[in-house]
Amino acid sequence: MPKEIKDIKDFLLIARRKDAKSVIIKRNPERNTRQANTKFKLRASRYLYTLLLNDKEKAEKLKQSLPPGLNVKEVKPKAKST
């Protein structure tokens, strides 16, 4: 079961832990009714921690401040088929 984290500082503390393995970054584009957002999914030994950011600049800063030993993967959102 994933755990949602609201605070960036808490997310960085968990990312620095020994059991943190990888981070998946998913950037969702802006749509008609909602704004663009960025999801950070941090895989630890027990839980998958998620953080949702609506600010592109904060998301880029957070990506730069992730620990260097962490495996970072960027995922592009799937194209919506109509």
C-alpha positions in Angstrom: 0.0 0.0 0.0 1.5 3.3 -1.0 1.9 6.1 1.5 1.4 9.7 0.4 3.8 12.3 1.8 2.8 16.0 1.8 6.1 17.6 2.8 9.2 17.8 0.6 11.6 17.7 3.6 10.1 14.4 4.8 10.4 13.0 1.3 14.1 13.9 1.2 14.7 12.3 4.6 13.2 9.1 3.5 15.2 9.2 0.2 18.4 9.4 2.2 17.6 6.3 4.2 19.6 3.1 3.6 16.5 1.1 2.4 15.5 3.6 -0.3 16.1 1.9 -3.6 14.8 4.0 -6.5 12.7 7.0 -7.6 10.3 7.1 -10.5 9.4 10.6 -11.7 6.2 11.0 -13.7 5.3 14.3 -15.3 1.6 14.7 -16.2 0.8 17.3 -18.8 -1.7 20.1 -18.4 -5.3 19.2 -19.4 -8.4 21.3 -19.8 -9.7 20.9 -16.2 -6.5 20.4 -14.3 -3.0 21.8 -14.1 0.3 20.0 -14.8 1.8 18.0 -12.0 4.8 15.9 -11.2 4.7 12.7 -9.2 7.7 11.3 -7.3 7.4 7.6 -6.4 10.1 6.5 -3.9 10.6 2.7 -3.5 11.8 1.7 0.0 12.0 -1.8 1.4 8.5 -1.7 3.0 6.4 1.0 1.4 6.1 3.0 -1.9 6.1 6.7 -0.9 4.5 9.2 -3.2 4.8 13.0 -3.4 2.7 15.1 -5.8 4.0 18.6 -6.8 2.1 21.1 -8.8 5.0 23.5 -9.2 7.5 22.7 -12.0 10.4 24.7 -10.5 10.0 22.9 -7.1 9.9 19.5 -8.9 13.1 20.3 -10.8 14.9 21.4 -7.6 13.8 18.2 -5.8 15.1 16.1 -8.7 18.5 17.9 -8.4 18.6 17.4 -4.6 18.0 13.6 -4.7 20.9 11.5 -3.3 23.3 10.4 -6.0 23.3 6.7 -5.1 19.5 6.5 -5.8 18.3 5.0 -9.1 16.2 7.7 -10.8 13.9 6.9 -13.7 11.7 9.3 -15.6 8.5 7.9 -17.1 6.6 9.6 -19.8 2.8 9.5 -19.4 0.9 7.3 -21.9 -0.7 9.0 -24.8 -4.5 9.1 -24.4 -6.2 7.2 -27.2 -9.6 8.4 -28.3 
